[in-house]
mmCIF file of C-alpha atoms in Angstrom:
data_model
loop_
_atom_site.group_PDB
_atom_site.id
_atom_site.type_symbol
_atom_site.label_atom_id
_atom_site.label_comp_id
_atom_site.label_asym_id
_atom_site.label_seq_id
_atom_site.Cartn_x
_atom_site.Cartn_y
_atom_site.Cartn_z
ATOM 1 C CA UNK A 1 177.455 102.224 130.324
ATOM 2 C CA UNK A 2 177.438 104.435 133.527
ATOM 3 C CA UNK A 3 177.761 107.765 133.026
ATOM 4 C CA UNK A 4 178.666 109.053 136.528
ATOM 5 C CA UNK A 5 180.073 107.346 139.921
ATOM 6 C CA UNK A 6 176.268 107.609 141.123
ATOM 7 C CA UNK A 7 173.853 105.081 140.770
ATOM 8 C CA UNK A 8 171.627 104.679 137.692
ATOM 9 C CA UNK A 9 168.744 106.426 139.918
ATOM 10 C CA UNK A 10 170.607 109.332 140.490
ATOM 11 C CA UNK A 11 171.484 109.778 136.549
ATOM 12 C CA UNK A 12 167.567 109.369 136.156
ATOM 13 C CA UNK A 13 166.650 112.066 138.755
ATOM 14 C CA UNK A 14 169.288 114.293 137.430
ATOM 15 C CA UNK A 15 167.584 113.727 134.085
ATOM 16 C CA UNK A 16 164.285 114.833 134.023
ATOM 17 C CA UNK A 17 164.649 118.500 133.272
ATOM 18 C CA UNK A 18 164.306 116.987 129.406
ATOM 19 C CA UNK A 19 160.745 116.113 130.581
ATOM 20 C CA UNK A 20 160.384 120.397 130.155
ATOM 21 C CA UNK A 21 161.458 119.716 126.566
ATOM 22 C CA UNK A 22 158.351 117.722 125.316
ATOM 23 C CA UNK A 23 156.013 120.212 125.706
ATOM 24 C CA UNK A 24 156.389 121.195 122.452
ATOM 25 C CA UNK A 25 159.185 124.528 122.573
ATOM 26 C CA UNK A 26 156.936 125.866 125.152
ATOM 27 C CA UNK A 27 158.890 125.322 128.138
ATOM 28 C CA UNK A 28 162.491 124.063 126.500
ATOM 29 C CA UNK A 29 164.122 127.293 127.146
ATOM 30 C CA UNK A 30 163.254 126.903 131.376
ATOM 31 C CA UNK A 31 164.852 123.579 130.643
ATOM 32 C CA UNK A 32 168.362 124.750 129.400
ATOM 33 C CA UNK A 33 168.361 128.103 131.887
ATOM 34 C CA UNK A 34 167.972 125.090 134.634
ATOM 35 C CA UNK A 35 170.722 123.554 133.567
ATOM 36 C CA UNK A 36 173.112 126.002 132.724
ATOM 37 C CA UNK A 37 172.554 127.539 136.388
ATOM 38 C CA UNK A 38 173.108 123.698 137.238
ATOM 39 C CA UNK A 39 176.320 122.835 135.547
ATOM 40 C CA UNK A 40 177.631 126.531 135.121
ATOM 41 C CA UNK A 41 177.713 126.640 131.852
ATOM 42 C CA UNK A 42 177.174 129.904 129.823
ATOM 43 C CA UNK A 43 176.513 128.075 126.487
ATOM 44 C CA UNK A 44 173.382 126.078 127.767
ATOM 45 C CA UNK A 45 171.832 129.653 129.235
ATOM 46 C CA UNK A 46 172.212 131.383 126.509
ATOM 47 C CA UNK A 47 170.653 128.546 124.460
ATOM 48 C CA UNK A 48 167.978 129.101 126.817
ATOM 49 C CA UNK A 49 167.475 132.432 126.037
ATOM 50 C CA UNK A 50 167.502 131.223 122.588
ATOM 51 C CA UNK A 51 165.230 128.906 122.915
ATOM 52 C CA UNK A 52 162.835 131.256 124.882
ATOM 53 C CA UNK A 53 162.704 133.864 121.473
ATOM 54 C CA UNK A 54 160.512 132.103 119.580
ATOM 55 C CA UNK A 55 158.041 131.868 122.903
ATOM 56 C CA UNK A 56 157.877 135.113 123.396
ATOM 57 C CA UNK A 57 157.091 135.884 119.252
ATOM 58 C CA UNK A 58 155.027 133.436 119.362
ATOM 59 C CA UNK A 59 153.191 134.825 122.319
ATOM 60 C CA UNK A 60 152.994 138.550 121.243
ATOM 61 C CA UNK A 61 152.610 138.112 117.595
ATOM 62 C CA UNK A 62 149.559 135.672 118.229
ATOM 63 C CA UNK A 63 147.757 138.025 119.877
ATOM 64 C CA UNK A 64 148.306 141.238 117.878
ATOM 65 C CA UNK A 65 147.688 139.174 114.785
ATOM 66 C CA UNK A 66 144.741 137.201 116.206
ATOM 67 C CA UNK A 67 142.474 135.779 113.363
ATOM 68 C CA UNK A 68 145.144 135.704 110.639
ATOM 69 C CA UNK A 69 145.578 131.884 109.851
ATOM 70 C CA UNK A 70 149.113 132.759 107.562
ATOM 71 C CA UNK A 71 150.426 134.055 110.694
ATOM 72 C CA UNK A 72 149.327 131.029 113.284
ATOM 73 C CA UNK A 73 150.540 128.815 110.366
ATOM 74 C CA UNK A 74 154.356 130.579 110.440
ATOM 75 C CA UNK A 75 154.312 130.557 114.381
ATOM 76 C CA UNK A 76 152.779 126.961 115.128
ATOM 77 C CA UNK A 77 155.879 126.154 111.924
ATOM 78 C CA UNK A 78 158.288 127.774 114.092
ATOM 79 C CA UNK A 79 157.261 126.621 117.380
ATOM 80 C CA UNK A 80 157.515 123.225 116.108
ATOM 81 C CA UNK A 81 160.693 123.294 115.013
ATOM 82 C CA UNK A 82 162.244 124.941 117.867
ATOM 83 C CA UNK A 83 160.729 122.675 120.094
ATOM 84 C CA UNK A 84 162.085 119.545 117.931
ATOM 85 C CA UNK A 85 165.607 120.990 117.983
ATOM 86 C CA UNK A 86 165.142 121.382 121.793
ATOM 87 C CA UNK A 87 164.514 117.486 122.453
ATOM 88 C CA UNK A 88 167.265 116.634 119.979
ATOM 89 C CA UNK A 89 169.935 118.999 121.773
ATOM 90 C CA UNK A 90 168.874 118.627 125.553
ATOM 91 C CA UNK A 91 169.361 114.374 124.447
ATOM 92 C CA UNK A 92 172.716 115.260 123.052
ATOM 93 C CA UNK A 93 173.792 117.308 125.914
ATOM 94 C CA UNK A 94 171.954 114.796 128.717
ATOM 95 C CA UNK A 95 175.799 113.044 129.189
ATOM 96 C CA UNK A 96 177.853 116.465 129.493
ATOM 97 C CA UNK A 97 175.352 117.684 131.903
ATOM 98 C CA UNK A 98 175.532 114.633 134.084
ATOM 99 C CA UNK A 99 179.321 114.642 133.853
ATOM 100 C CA UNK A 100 179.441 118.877 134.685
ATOM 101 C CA UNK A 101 177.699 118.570 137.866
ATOM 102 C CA UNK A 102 179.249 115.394 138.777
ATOM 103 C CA UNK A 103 182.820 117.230 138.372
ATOM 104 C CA UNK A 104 181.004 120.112 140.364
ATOM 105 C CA UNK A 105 180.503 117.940 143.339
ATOM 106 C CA UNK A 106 183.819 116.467 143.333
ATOM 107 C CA UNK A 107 184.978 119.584 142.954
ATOM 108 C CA UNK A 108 183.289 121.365 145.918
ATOM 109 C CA UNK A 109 183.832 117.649 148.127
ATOM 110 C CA UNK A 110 179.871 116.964 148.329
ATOM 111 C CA UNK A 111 180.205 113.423 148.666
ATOM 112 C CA UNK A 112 179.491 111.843 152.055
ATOM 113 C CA UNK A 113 182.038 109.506 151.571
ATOM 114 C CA UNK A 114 185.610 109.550 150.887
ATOM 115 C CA UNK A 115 186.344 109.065 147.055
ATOM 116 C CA UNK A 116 188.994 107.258 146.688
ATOM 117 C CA UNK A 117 191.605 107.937 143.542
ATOM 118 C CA UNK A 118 192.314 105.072 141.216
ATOM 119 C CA UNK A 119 196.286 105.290 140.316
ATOM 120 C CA UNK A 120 195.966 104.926 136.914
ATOM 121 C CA UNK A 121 199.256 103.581 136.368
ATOM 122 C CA UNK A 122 199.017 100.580 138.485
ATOM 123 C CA UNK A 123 195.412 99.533 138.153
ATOM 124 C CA UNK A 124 194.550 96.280 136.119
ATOM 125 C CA UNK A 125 191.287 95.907 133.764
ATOM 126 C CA UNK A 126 189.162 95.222 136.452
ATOM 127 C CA UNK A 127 189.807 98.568 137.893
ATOM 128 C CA UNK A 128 190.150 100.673 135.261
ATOM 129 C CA UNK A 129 186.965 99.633 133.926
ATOM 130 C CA UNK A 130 185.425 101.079 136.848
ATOM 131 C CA UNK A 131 185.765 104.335 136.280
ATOM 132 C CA UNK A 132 183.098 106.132 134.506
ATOM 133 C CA UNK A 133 183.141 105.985 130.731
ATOM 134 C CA UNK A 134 186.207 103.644 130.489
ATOM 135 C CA UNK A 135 184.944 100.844 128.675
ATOM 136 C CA UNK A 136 186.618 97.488 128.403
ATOM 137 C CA UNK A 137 187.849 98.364 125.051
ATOM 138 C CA UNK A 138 189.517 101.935 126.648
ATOM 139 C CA UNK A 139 190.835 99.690 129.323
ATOM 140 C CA UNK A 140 192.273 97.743 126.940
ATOM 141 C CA UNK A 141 193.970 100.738 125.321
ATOM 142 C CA UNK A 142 195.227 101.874 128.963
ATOM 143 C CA UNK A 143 197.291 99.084 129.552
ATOM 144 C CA UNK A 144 199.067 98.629 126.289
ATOM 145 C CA UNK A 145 199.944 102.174 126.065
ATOM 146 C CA UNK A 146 201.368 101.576 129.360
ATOM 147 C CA UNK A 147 203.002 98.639 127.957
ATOM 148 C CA UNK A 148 204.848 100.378 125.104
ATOM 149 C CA UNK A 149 205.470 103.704 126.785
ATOM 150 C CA UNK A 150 205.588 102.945 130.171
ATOM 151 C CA UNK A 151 203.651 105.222 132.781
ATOM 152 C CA UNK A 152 201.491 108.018 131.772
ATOM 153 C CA UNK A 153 202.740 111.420 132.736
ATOM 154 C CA UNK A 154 199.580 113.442 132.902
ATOM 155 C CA UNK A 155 195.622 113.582 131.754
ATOM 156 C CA UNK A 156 196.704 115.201 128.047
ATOM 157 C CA UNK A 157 198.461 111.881 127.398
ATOM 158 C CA UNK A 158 194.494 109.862 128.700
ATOM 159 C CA UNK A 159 193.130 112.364 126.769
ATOM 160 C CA UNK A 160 194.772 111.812 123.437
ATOM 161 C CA UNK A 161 195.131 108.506 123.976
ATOM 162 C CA UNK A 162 190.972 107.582 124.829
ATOM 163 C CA UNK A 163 190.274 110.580 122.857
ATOM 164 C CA UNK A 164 188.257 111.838 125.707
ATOM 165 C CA UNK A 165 186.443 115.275 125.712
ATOM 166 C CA UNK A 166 187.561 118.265 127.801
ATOM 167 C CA UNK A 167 184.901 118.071 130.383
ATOM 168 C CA UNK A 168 185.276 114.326 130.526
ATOM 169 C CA UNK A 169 189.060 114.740 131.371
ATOM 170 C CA UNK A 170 188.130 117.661 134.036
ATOM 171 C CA UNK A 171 185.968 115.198 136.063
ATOM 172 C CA UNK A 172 188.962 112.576 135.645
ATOM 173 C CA UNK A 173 191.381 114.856 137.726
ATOM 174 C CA UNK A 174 188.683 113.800 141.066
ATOM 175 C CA UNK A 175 188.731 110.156 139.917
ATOM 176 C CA UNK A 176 192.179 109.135 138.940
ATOM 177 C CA UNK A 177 195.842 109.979 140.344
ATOM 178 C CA UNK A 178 199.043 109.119 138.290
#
């Protein structure tokens, strides 16, 4: 399933700060400054500051404690570990991040063409299913809430309803209309 309105390419692009992730914890913290910068978020840039900690030990305690194999032991333990919880979280975050800047650029009107809202309260399956993480199943759910409780009011009602998260509903406010 799609993640954006953008073509699989541009998810792909947009993806390869993880790349920074496989080298091992070394450069996983440049990954999540990037994309907190990118997406705004204060969460992912302070995990990068996190994530740069152990770097920096690593760094300064192998050189004043050069020779000591205990001490390379503990660090290579803990730069391992770091830089496996790295790859694990920048996969689990890959989908907000796509969605943040995506809302970003709606947001700020950076699309060359005109993006044209779906009225959620009139579309049919085929339409519906359109929209970035609506799913045929979600669709489905759409139109026989609509059924039972007529229209829907506002996004709170989509969000409860799909049990979408908050960021996901933010970028629906660009997409959909009621």
């Amino acid at each position: 399933m799609k993640i954006t309105t953008e073509k699989k390419s541009y998810e792909l692009v947009n993806s390869l700060w993880i790349i920074l992730n496989l080298f091992f914890g070394f450069t996983s913290f440049i990954s999540f400054l990037y994309i907190g910068y990118r997406a705004k978020s204060k969460k992912w840039t302070i995990c990068g500051v996190l994530y740069s900690i152990p770097v920096i030990i690593y760094i300064f305690m192998g050189k004043i404690y050069k020779g000591n194999e205990k001490v390379a032991i503990y660090l290579t333990i803990i730069m391992f570990l770091t830089s496996t919880i790295s790859i694990i979280h920048g996969l689990l975050v890959r989908k907000e991040y796509l969605i943040r800047i995506e809302t970003i650029k709606l947001k700020n009107n950076e699309y060359k063409g005109e993006i044209k809202k779906l009225n959620i309260n009139s579309a049919d399956i085929k339409h519906l299913i359109k929209i970035p993480l609506i799913s045929r199943k979600k669709a489905e759910k759409v139109l026989k809430y609509r059924d039972d409780n007529g229209d829907i009011k506002n996004l709170n009602e989509i969000q409860k309803l799909l049990k979408l998260k908050t960021y996901e509903v933010e970028r629906l406010k660009y997409l959909v209309e009621l």
